[in-house]
Coordinates of C-alpha atoms in Angstrom, one line a residue:
X27 CA 4.3 6.3 21.7
X28 CA 1.8 5.9 18.9
X29 CA 3.1 9.0 17.1
X30 CA 6.8 8.1 17.7
X31 CA 6.4 4.6 16.2
X32 CA 4.2 5.7 13.3
X33 CA 6.6 8.6 12.3
X34 CA 10.0 6.8 12.8
X35 CA 11.0 4.5 10.0
X36 CA 13.6 2.7 12.3
X37 CA 10.7 1.5 14.4
X38 CA 8.7 -0.1 11.6
X39 CA 9.5 -3.6 12.8
X40 CA 7.1 -6.4 14.0
X41 CA 7.8 -5.7 17.7
X42 CA 7.0 -2.0 17.5
X43 CA 4.0 -2.6 15.1
X44 CA 2.5 -4.8 17.9
X45 CA 3.5 -2.3 20.5
X46 CA 1.7 0.5 18.5
X47 CA -1.5 -1.7 18.6
X48 CA -1.1 -2.3 22.3
X49 CA -0.8 1.5 22.9
X50 CA -4.0 2.1 21.0
X51 CA -5.8 -0.6 23.1
X52 CA -4.4 0.8 26.4
X53 CA -5.5 4.3 25.5
X54 CA -9.0 3.1 24.6
X55 CA -9.5 0.8 27.6
X56 CA -8.5 3.3 30.2
X57 CA -10.7 5.9 28.4
X58 CA -13.7 3.7 28.7
X59 CA -13.9 3.7 32.5
X60 CA -11.8 6.4 34.1
X61 CA -13.1 9.6 32.5
X62 CA -16.7 8.8 33.3
X63 CA -15.8 7.8 36.9
X64 CA -13.8 11.0 37.3
X65 CA -16.7 13.1 36.0
X66 CA -19.2 11.4 38.3
X67 CA -16.8 12.0 41.2
X68 CA -16.4 15.7 40.4
X69 CA -20.1 16.3 39.9
X70 CA -21.1 14.1 42.9
X71 CA -23.3 11.8 40.9
X72 CA -23.3 8.1 40.0
X73 CA -25.6 8.3 37.0
X74 CA -25.0 6.7 33.6
X75 CA -27.4 6.2 30.7
X76 CA -28.5 2.8 29.5
X77 CA -26.7 3.4 26.2
X78 CA -23.6 4.6 28.0
X79 CA -23.6 1.4 30.1
X80 CA -24.0 -0.8 27.1
X81 CA -21.1 1.1 25.4
X82 CA -18.9 0.5 28.4
X83 CA -19.6 -3.2 28.4
X84 CA -19.0 -3.5 24.7
X85 CA -15.8 -1.4 24.6
X86 CA -14.3 -3.1 27.7
X87 CA -14.9 -6.6 26.4
X88 CA -13.7 -5.5 22.9
X89 CA -10.5 -3.8 24.1
X90 CA -9.5 -6.1 26.9
X91 CA -10.2 -9.2 24.8
X92 CA -8.1 -7.8 22.0
X93 CA -5.4 -6.9 24.4
X94 CA -5.2 -10.5 25.8
X95 CA -4.9 -11.9 22.2
X96 CA -2.3 -9.3 21.3
X97 CA -0.2 -10.0 24.4
X98 CA -0.2 -13.6 23.2
X99 CA 1.0 -12.6 19.8
X100 CA 3.7 -10.3 21.3
X101 CA 5.0 -13.3 23.4
X102 CA 5.2 -15.3 20.2
X103 CA 7.1 -12.5 18.5
X104 CA 9.7 -12.4 21.3
X105 CA 9.9 -16.2 21.3
X106 CA 10.7 -16.3 17.6
X107 CA 13.1 -13.3 17.8
X108 CA 15.2 -14.9 20.6
X109 CA 14.8 -18.7 20.1
X110 CA 14.5 -18.8 16.3
X111 CA 16.3 -15.6 15.0
X112 CA 17.2 -17.1 11.6
X113 CA 13.5 -17.7 10.9
X114 CA 12.3 -14.3 12.2
X115 CA 11.9 -12.6 8.8
X116 CA 10.1 -15.6 7.3
X117 CA 7.7 -16.3 10.2
X118 CA 7.0 -12.7 11.0
X119 CA 6.9 -10.8 7.7
X120 CA 4.7 -7.7 7.3
X121 CA 1.7 -9.7 5.9
X122 CA 1.9 -12.2 8.8
X123 CA 2.0 -9.4 11.4
X124 CA -1.0 -7.7 9.9
X125 CA -2.9 -11.0 9.8
X126 CA -2.1 -11.7 13.5
X127 CA -3.0 -8.2 14.6
X128 CA -6.3 -8.4 12.6
X129 CA -7.1 -11.8 14.2
X130 CA -6.5 -10.2 17.6
X131 CA -8.9 -7.3 16.9
X132 CA -11.4 -9.5 15.2
X133 CA -11.5 -12.0 18.2
X134 CA -12.0 -9.1 20.6
X135 CA -14.9 -7.7 18.5
X136 CA -16.7 -11.0 18.3
X137 CA -16.2 -11.5 22.1
X138 CA -17.6 -8.1 22.8
X139 CA -20.7 -8.6 20.5
X140 CA -21.4 -12.0 22.2
X141 CA -21.2 -10.6 25.7
X142 CA -23.2 -7.4 25.0
X143 CA -26.0 -9.3 23.2
X144 CA -26.3 -11.8 26.1
X145 CA -26.1 -9.2 28.9
X146 CA -28.5 -6.6 27.5
X147 CA -31.1 -9.1 26.3
X148 CA -31.8 -10.0 29.9
X149 CA -34.8 -8.4 31.7
X150 CA -33.5 -6.3 34.7
X151 CA -36.0 -6.2 37.5
X152 CA -33.8 -5.8 40.7
X153 CA -33.4 -2.1 40.5
X154 CA -30.9 0.0 38.4
X155 CA -28.0 0.4 40.8
X156 CA -24.7 -1.1 39.7
X157 CA -22.3 -1.3 42.7
X158 CA -19.2 -0.5 40.8
X159 CA -17.4 2.6 39.2
X160 CA -18.3 1.4 35.7
X161 CA -20.8 -1.1 34.2
X162 CA -19.3 -4.4 35.0
X163 CA -21.1 -7.5 33.7
X164 CA -21.2 -9.5 36.9
X165 CA -22.9 -6.6 38.7
X166 CA -25.4 -6.2 35.9
X167 CA -26.3 -9.9 36.1
X168 CA -27.2 -9.4 39.8
X169 CA -30.0 -7.1 38.6
X170 CA -31.6 -9.9 36.4
X171 CA -34.6 -11.8 37.4
X172 CA -34.4 -14.3 34.6
X173 CA -32.7 -17.7 34.4
X174 CA -31.4 -16.7 31.0
X175 CA -28.5 -15.0 32.9
X176 CA -26.9 -18.5 33.1
X177 CA -26.4 -18.2 29.3
X178 CA -24.1 -15.1 29.9
X179 CA -22.4 -16.9 32.9
X180 CA -21.6 -19.8 30.5
X181 CA -20.2 -17.3 28.0
X182 CA -18.1 -15.8 30.7
X183 CA -16.7 -19.2 31.7
X184 CA -15.8 -19.9 28.0
X185 CA -14.1 -16.5 27.7
X186 CA -12.2 -17.2 31.0
X187 CA -11.0 -20.6 29.7
X188 CA -9.8 -19.1 26.4
X189 CA -8.0 -16.3 28.4
X190 CA -6.4 -19.0 30.5
X191 CA -5.2 -20.8 27.3
X192 CA -3.6 -17.5 26.2
X193 CA -1.9 -17.1 29.5
X194 CA -0.5 -20.6 29.4
X195 CA 0.8 -20.0 25.9
X196 CA 2.4 -16.7 27.1
X197 CA 4.1 -18.4 30.0
X198 CA 5.4 -21.3 27.9
X199 CA 6.8 -18.7 25.4
X200 CA 8.7 -17.0 28.2
X201 CA 9.9 -20.3 29.6
X202 CA 11.4 -21.1 26.2
X203 CA 12.9 -17.6 26.1
X204 CA 14.5 -18.0 29.6
X205 CA 15.9 -21.4 28.6
X206 CA 17.5 -19.9 25.5
X207 CA 18.9 -16.9 27.4
X208 CA 20.5 -19.1 30.1
X209 CA 22.6 -20.8 27.4
X210 CA 24.2 -17.4 26.6
X211 CA 27.5 -17.2 28.4
X212 CA 27.3 -13.4 28.9
X213 CA 26.0 -12.2 32.2
X214 CA 25.0 -8.9 30.7
X215 CA 22.8 -10.8 28.2
X216 CA 21.1 -12.6 31.1
X217 CA 20.5 -9.4 33.0
X218 CA 19.1 -7.6 29.9
X219 CA 16.7 -10.5 29.0
X220 CA 15.4 -11.0 32.5
X221 CA 15.1 -7.3 33.1
X222 CA 13.0 -7.1 30.0
X223 CA 10.9 -10.3 30.3
X224 CA 10.1 -10.5 34.0
X225 CA 8.2 -7.2 34.2
X226 CA 6.3 -8.2 31.0
X227 CA 5.3 -11.5 32.6
X228 CA 4.3 -9.8 35.9
X229 CA 2.0 -7.3 34.2
X230 CA 0.4 -10.0 32.0
X231 CA -0.1 -12.2 35.1
X232 CA -1.8 -9.3 37.0
X233 CA -4.0 -8.4 34.1
X234 CA -5.2 -11.9 33.3
X235 CA -5.5 -13.3 36.9
X236 CA -7.5 -10.4 38.3
X237 CA -9.7 -10.2 35.1
X238 CA -10.6 -13.9 35.4
X239 CA -11.2 -13.5 39.2
X240 CA -13.4 -10.5 38.7
X241 CA -15.7 -12.3 36.3
X242 CA -15.7 -15.8 37.6
X243 CA -15.5 -15.5 41.3
X244 CA -18.3 -17.0 43.4
X245 CA -20.9 -14.4 44.6
X246 CA -20.3 -15.6 48.2
X247 CA -16.9 -13.9 48.3
X248 CA -18.1 -10.7 46.7
X249 CA -17.8 -7.4 48.6
X250 CA -17.8 -3.8 47.5
X251 CA -14.1 -3.1 48.5
X252 CA -12.8 -6.4 47.0
X253 CA -14.8 -5.8 43.7
X254 CA -13.4 -2.2 43.5
X255 CA -9.8 -3.3 44.1
X256 CA -9.9 -6.2 41.6
X257 CA -11.6 -4.0 39.0
X258 CA -8.9 -1.3 39.3
X259 CA -6.2 -4.0 39.1
X260 CA -7.4 -5.4 35.7
X261 CA -9.0 -2.3 34.1
X262 CA -6.8 0.6 35.2
X263 CA -3.3 -0.6 36.4
X264 CA -2.2 -2.6 33.3
X265 CA -3.0 0.2 30.7
X266 CA -1.3 2.7 33.0
X267 CA 1.9 0.7 33.4
X268 CA 2.2 -0.9 30.0
X269 CA 3.7 2.2 28.4
X270 CA 6.4 2.2 31.1
X271 CA 7.0 -1.6 31.0
X272 CA 7.0 -2.1 27.2
X273 CA 8.1 1.3 25.8
X274 CA 9.8 3.8 28.0
X275 CA 12.5 1.4 29.0
X276 CA 13.4 0.8 25.4
X277 CA 16.5 2.6 24.1
X278 CA 15.1 2.7 20.6
X279 CA 11.9 4.4 21.8
X280 CA 13.9 6.9 23.9
X281 CA 16.2 7.7 20.9
X282 CA 13.2 8.1 18.6
X283 CA 11.5 10.4 21.1

């Protein structure tokens, strides 16, 4: 997908520019957790270095935080394209697209630095076993014996609220899109719009809801199986299905391929 969009001049549009960024993020986020987990499974070990654990925390917050911001930008792009088509070229020129993408990457980077600094400044005195297939912050916080872990909990709550704001913005954008589509007299237009938008909304809802639940759920309802399922749902499933949902059902992408 990345190569196809980069090499095909017909796909040098705002929508596919954002899609290229999403593909890079998906490739990075699934590579942060899955290869190491597969290697540990093949060699029958659960070891990871301290530096490797810190890298996983940083990259996961960086890539998933950026993805959340980028999905919000992509929802805005679709809203302008469908609800305000005459203003599309003005509101989403090449410079505006680059600025929005840069803002998404920048916000993800700042989010990652903040969480990694808070998490790895804590003294860990409850052993060194993280009960997850990758270094997930809530499981690292369980190993802390300092009250300073509340600082990272507060940061997680703030990140969760910002993610929720992004989700509300995405939902409102799609509501406006659905309202605009329903005014179209063509049934084929309805079908195409709903066929495109509903899977997008479903994957975004899965990604954001399970991510917020994983990091903000009370310790009382935590269990090894539940934590594993939720972690897979927000860190593995969305990057795996995004190429199918956003790209491989697009006629333009298929023709370019």
